CSV table of C-alpha atoms in Angstrom, one decimal:
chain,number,residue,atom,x,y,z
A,139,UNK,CA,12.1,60.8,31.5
A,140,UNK,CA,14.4,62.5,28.9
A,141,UNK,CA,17.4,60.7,30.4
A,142,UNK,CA,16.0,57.4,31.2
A,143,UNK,CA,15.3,57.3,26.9
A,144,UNK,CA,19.2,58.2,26.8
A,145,UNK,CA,20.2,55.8,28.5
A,146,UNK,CA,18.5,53.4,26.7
A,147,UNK,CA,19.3,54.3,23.2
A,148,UNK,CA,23.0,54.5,24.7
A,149,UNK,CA,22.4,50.3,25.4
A,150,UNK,CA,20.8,50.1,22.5
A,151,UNK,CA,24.0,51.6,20.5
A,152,UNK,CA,26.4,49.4,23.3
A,153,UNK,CA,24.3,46.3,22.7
A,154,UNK,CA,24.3,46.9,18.6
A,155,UNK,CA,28.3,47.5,18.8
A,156,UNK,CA,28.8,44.0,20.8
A,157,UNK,CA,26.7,42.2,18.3
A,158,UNK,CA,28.5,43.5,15.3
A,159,UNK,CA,31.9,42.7,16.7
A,160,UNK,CA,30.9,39.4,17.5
A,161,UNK,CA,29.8,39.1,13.9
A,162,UNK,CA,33.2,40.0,12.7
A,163,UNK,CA,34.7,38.0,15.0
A,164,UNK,CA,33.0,34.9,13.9
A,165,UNK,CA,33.4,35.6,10.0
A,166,UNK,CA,37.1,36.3,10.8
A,167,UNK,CA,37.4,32.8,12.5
A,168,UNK,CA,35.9,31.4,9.9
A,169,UNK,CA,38.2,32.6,7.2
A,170,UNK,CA,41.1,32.7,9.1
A,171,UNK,CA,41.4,29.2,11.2
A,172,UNK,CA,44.3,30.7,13.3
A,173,UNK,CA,42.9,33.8,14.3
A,174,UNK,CA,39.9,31.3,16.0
A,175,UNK,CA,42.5,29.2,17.8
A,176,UNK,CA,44.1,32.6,19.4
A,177,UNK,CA,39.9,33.6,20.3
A,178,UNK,CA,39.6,30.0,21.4
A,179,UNK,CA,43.2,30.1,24.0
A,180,UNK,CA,41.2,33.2,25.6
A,181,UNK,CA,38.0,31.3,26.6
A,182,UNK,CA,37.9,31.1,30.3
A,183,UNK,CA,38.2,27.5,32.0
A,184,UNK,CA,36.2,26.7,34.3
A,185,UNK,CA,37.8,27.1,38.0
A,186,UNK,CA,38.3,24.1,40.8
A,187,UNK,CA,35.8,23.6,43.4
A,188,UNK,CA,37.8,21.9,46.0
A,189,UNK,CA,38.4,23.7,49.0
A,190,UNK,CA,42.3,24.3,50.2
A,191,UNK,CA,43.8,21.2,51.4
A,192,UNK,CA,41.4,18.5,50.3
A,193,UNK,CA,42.4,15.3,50.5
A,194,UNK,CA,42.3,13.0,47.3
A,195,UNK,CA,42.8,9.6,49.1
A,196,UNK,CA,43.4,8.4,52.3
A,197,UNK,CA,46.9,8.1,54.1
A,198,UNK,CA,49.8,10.0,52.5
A,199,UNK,CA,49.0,9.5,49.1
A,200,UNK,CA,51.2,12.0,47.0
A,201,UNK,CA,47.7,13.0,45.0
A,202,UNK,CA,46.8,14.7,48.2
A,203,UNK,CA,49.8,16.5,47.9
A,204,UNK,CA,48.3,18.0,44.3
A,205,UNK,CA,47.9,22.0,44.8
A,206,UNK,CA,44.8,22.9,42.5
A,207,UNK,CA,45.4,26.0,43.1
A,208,UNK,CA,49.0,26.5,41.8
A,209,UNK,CA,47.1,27.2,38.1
A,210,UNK,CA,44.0,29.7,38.3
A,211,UNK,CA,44.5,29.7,34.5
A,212,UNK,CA,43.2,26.3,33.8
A,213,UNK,CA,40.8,24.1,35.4
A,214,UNK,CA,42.8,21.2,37.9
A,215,UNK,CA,39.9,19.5,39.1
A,216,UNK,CA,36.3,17.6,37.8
A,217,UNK,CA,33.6,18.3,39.6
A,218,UNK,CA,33.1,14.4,40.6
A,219,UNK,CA,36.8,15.3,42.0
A,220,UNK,CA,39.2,14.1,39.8
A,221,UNK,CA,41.9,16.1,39.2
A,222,UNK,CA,43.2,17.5,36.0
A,223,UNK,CA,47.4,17.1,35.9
A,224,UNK,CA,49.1,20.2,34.9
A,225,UNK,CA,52.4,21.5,35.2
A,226,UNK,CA,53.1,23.5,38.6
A,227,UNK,CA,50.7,21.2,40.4
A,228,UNK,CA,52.3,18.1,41.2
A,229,UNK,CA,55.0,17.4,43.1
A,230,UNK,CA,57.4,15.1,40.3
A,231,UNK,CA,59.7,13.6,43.5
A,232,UNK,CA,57.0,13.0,45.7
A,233,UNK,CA,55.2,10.7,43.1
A,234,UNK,CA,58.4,9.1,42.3
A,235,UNK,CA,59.4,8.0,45.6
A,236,UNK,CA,56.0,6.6,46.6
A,237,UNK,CA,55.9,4.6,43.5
A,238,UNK,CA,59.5,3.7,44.2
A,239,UNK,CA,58.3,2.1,47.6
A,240,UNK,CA,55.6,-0.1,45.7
A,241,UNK,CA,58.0,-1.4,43.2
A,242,UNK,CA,55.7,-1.3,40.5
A,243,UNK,CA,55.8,-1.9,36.5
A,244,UNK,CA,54.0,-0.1,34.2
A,245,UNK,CA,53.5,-1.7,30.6
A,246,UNK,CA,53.1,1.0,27.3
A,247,UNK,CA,51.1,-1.0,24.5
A,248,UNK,CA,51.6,0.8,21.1
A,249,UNK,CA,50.6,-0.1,17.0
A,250,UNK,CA,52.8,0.1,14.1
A,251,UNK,CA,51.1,-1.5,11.2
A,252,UNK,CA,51.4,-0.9,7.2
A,253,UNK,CA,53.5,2.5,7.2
A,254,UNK,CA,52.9,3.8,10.5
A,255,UNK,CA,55.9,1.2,11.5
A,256,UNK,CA,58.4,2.3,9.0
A,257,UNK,CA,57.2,6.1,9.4
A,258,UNK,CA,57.0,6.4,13.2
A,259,UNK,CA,57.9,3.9,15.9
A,260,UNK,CA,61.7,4.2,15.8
A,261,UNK,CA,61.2,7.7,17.2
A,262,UNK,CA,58.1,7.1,19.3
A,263,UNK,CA,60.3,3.9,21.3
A,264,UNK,CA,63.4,5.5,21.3
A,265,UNK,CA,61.4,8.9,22.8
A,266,UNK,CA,59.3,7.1,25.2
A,267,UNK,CA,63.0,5.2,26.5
A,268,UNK,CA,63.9,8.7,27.6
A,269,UNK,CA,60.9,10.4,28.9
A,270,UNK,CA,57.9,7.4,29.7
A,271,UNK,CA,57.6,6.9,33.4
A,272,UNK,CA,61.8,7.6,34.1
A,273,UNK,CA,63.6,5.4,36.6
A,274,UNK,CA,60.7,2.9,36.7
A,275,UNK,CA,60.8,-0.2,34.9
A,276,UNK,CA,58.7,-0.5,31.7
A,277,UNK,CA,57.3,-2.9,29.7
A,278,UNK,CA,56.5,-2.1,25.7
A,279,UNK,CA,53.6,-4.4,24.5
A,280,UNK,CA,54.5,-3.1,20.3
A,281,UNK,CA,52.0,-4.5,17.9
A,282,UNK,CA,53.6,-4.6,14.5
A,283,UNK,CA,52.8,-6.9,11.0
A,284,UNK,CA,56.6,-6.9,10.6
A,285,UNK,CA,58.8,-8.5,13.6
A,286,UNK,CA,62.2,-8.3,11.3
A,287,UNK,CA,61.6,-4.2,11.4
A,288,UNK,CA,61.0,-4.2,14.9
A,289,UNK,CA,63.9,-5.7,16.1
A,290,UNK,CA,66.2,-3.5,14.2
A,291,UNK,CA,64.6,-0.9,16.5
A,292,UNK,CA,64.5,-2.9,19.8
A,293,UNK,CA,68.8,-3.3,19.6
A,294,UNK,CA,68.7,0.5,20.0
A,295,UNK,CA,66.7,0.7,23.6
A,296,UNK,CA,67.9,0.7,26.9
A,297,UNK,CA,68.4,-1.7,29.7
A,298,UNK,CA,65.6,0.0,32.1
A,299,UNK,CA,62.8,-1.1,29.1
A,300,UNK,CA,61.9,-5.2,28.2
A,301,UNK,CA,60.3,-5.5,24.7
A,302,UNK,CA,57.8,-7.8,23.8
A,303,UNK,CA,56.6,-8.4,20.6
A,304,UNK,CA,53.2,-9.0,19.0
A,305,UNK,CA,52.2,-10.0,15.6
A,306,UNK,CA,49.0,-8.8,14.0
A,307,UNK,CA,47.7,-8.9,10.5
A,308,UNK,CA,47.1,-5.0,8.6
A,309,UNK,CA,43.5,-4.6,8.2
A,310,UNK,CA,42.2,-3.8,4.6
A,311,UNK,CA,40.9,-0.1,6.3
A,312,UNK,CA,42.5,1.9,8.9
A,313,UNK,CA,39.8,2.7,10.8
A,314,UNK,CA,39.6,-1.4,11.5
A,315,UNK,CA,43.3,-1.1,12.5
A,316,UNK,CA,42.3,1.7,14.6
A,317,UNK,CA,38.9,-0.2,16.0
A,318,UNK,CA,40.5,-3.5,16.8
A,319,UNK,CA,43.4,-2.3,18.5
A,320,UNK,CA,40.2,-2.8,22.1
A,321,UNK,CA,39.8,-6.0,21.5
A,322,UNK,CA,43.5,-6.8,21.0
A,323,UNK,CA,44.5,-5.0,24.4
A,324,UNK,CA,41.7,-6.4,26.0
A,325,UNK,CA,42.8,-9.9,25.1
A,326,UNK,CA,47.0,-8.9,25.6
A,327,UNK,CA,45.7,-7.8,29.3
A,328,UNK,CA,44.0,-11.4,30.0
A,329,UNK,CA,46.8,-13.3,28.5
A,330,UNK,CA,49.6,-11.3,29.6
A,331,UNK,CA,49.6,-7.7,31.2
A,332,UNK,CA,47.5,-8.5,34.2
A,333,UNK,CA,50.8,-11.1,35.1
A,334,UNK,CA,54.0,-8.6,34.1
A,335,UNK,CA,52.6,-5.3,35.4
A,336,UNK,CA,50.6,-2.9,37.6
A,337,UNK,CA,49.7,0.1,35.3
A,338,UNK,CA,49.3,0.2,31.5
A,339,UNK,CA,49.1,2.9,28.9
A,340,UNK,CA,47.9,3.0,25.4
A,341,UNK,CA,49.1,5.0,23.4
A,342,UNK,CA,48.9,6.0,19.5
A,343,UNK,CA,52.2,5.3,17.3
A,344,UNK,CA,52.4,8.9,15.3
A,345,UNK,CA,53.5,11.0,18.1
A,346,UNK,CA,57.0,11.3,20.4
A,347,UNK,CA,57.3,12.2,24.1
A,348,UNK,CA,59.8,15.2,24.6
A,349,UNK,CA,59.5,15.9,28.1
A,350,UNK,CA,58.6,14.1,31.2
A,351,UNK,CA,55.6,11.3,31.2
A,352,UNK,CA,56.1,10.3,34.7
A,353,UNK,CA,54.5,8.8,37.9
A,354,UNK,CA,52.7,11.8,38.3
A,355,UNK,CA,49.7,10.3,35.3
A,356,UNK,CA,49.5,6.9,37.1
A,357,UNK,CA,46.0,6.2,38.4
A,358,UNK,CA,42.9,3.9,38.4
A,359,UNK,CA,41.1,5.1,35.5
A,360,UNK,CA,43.3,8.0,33.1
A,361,UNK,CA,41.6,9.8,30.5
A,362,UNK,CA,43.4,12.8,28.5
A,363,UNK,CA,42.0,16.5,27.6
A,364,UNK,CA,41.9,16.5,23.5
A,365,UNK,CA,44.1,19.1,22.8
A,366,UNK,CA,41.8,20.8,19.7
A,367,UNK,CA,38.7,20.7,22.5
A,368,UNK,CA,39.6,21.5,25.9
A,369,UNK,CA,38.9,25.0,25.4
A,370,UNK,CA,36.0,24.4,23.3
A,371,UNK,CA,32.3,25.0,24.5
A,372,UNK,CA,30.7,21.4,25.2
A,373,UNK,CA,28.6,21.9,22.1
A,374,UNK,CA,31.2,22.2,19.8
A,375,UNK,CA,32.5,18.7,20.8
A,376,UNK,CA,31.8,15.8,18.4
A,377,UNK,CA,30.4,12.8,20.4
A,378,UNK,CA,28.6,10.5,18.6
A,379,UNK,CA,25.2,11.7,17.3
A,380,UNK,CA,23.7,8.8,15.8
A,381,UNK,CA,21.2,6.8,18.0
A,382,UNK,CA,21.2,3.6,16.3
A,383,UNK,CA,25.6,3.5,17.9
A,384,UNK,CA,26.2,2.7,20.9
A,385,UNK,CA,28.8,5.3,20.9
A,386,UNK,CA,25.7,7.7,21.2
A,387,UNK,CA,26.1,10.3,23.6
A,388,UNK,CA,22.7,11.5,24.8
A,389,UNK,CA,24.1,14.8,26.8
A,390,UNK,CA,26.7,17.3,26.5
A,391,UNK,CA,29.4,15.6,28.1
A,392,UNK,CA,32.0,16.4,30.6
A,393,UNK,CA,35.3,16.7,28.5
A,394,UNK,CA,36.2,15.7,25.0
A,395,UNK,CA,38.5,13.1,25.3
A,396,UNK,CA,41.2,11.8,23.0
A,397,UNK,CA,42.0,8.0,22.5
A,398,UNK,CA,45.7,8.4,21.5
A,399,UNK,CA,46.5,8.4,25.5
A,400,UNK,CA,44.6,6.4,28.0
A,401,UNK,CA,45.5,3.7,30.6
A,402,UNK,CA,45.2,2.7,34.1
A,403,UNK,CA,45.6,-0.1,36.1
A,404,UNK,CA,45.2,-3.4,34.2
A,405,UNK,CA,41.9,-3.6,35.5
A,406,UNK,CA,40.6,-0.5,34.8
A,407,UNK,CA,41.6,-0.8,31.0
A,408,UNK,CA,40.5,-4.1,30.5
A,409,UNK,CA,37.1,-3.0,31.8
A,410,UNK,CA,37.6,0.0,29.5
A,411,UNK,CA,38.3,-1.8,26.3
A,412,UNK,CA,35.8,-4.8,26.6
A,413,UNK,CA,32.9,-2.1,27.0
A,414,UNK,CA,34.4,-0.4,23.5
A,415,UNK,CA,34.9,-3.5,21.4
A,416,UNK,CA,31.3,-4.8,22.5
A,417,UNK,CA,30.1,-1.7,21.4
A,418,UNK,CA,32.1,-1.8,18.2
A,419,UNK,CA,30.9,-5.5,17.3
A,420,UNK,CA,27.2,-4.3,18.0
A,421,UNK,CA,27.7,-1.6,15.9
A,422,UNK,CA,28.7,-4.2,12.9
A,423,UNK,CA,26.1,-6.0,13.6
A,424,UNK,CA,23.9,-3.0,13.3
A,425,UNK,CA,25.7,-1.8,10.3
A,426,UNK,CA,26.8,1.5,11.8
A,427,UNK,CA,30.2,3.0,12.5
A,428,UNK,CA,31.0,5.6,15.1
A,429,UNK,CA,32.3,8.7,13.9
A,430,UNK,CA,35.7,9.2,15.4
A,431,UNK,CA,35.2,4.5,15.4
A,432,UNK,CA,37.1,3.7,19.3
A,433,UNK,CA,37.6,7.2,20.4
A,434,UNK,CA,33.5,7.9,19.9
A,435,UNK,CA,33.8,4.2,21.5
A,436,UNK,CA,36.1,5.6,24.5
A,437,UNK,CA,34.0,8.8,25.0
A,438,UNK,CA,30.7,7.3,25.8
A,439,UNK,CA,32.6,5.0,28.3
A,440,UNK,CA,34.0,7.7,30.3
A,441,UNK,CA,31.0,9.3,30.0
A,442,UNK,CA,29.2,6.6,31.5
A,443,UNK,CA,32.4,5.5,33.9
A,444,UNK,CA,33.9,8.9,35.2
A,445,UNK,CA,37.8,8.8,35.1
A,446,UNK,CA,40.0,8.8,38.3
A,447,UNK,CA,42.5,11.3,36.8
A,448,UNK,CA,42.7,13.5,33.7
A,449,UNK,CA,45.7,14.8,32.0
A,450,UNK,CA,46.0,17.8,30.3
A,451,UNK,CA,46.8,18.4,26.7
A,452,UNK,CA,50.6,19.0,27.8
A,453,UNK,CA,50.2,15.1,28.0
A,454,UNK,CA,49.5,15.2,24.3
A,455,UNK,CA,49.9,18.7,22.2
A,456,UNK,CA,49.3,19.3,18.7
A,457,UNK,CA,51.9,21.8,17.4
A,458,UNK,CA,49.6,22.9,15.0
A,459,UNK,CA,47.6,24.8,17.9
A,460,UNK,CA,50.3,26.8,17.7
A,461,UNK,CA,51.2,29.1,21.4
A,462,UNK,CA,49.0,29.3,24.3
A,463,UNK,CA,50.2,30.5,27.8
A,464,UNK,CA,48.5,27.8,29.3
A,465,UNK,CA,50.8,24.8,27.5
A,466,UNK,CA,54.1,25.6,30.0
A,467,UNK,CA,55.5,22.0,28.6
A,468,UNK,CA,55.0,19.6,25.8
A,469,UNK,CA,55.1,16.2,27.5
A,470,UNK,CA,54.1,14.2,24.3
A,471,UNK,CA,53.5,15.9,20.6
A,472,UNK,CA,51.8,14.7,17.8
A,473,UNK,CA,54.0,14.1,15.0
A,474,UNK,CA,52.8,16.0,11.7
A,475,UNK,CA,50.2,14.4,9.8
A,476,UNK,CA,50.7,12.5,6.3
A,477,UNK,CA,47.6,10.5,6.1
A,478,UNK,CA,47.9,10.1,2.3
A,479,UNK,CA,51.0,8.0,2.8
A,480,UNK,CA,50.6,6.7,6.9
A,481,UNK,CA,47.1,5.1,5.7
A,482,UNK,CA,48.1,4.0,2.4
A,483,UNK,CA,46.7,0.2,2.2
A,484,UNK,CA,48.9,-1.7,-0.2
């Protein structure tokens, strides 16, 4: 009897000491918002389910050649089977020469509007010449209010990239810049992409690759890890929580995706970016706006629409995060942030 009560008060004491330091640790993350990002780098991933030598697609398809289990430190696969690209679990040559084979295009559509030209899109072009999709020909879709500035840039890229230009009025807010961007692809894809190439990728304007973006991120339907959420717990991220948007998630999710990478083939993002900009224009018409406007937009539709492939934040890293062991490579990096001048509306 006497040592059953020890025991007891011993997990008593045990259970007092773990509650205590998690008290700490959550003031301490609070005060200090790089002491939580270290915490966060620690939380466990959760692990692959496929067994050993699972086959993606039929044939000889170089996804089927993806070893899942080449990272135990991250999670390389959903569990509706899509997997999650990290570095050390593709094969870069393999990809290369099967898209080789197929002679494909793959088109990059990018906005530079108001400041965000002048302040970014030299580097982001001249980045993406080097590292986007390498030895495969590219097409940049660049939607700019300024064609004059643009073509000072386009002198500067190489042969293995064709340039063509779209003009578009600056919005009098950013976030409409930001919304109107769907309905602007969706429309480019109709009137143009679904002629000139295979794949296309949309991408933000205030970031620069600095390492391969290759074949390896082509697929049906591509979403991309936020790089401030993969880690997270689900209900930490921030879907949309107002009913009356349509960009209302009713569950916890599956990921927290971010909108400054996504893409596909044409088809798949044409799908993708009609279902955000009707849900956008019946948001107006409610007199709502989404939170986080297309990328609350984005989220509910890979919610709803599962995506094919997923790339990890190496695909799109915020320095800011500072280290983790898990980031081997920065593929694409945010560029620091200067909203007070990037959005400036004159």
């Amino acid at each position: 009897m006497g040592s059953r009560c020890f025991s007891y008060l011993k997990y008593l004491v045990m259970k007092q000491k773990c509650f205590c330091l998690l008290l700490i640790f959550t003031v301490y993350s609070l005060v200090d918002p790089v002491f939580f990002r270290i915490l966060e780098g620690l939380v466990p991933m959760e692990k692959c389910h496929l067994p050993k030598g699972f086959k993606l697609k039929p044939g000889n398809h170089a996804d089927n050649y993806l070893d899942y289990w080449a990272r135990t430190d991250v999670q390389t696969c959903t569990k509706w089977n899509a997997p999650i690209i990290w570095d050390g679990t593709f094969n870069a040559v393999a990809y290369d020469e099967m898209y080789k084979k197929q002679n494909i295009v793959i088109g990059l559509t990018v906005f530079a509007v108001g400041n965000y030209l002048d302040m970014f899109l030299e580097r982001f072009l001249l980045s993406a010449d080097e590292h986007f999709m390498p030895g495969f020909r590219v097409i940049y879709y660049v939607f700019v209010d300024d064609l004059a500035k643009l073509r000072r840039i386009s002198v500067r890229l190489s042969d293995r990239g064709m340039l063509r230009e779209v003009a578009v009025e600056r919005q009098r807010r950013w976030q409409d810049n930001s919304m109107s961007r769907m309905k602007l692809i969706k429309e480019l894809i109709e009137t143009r992409v679904k002629n000139e190439a295979d794949y296309i990728f949309c991408f933000d304007v205030d970031q620069h690759f600095s390492g391969r973006f290759g074949t390896e991120a082509l697929g049906d339907s591509v979403a991309l890890l936020h790089a401030w959420f993969y880690r997270r717990p689900r209900f930490l991220y921030t879907y949309e929580t107002n009913p009356l948007s349509t960009a209302y998630v009713q569950s916890r999710g599956d990921f927290y995706y971010h909108a400054a990478v996504f893409g596909g083939t044409w088809q798949s993002v044409r799908r993708l970016t009609e279902a955000c900009h009707r849900g956008i224009l019946q948001d107006k018409q409610r007199k709502v706006e989404a939170r986080w406007h297309d990328e609350s937009h984005l989220n509910k539709y890979f919610w709803l629409h599962k995506p094919t492939k997923i790339l990890s934040p190496e695909y799109c890293w915020d320095p800011a995060i500072g280290w983790r062991t898990d980031i081997r490579i920065f593929r694409l990096q945010w560029v620091k942030k200067q909203y007070g001048a990037s959005r400036q509306v004159v």
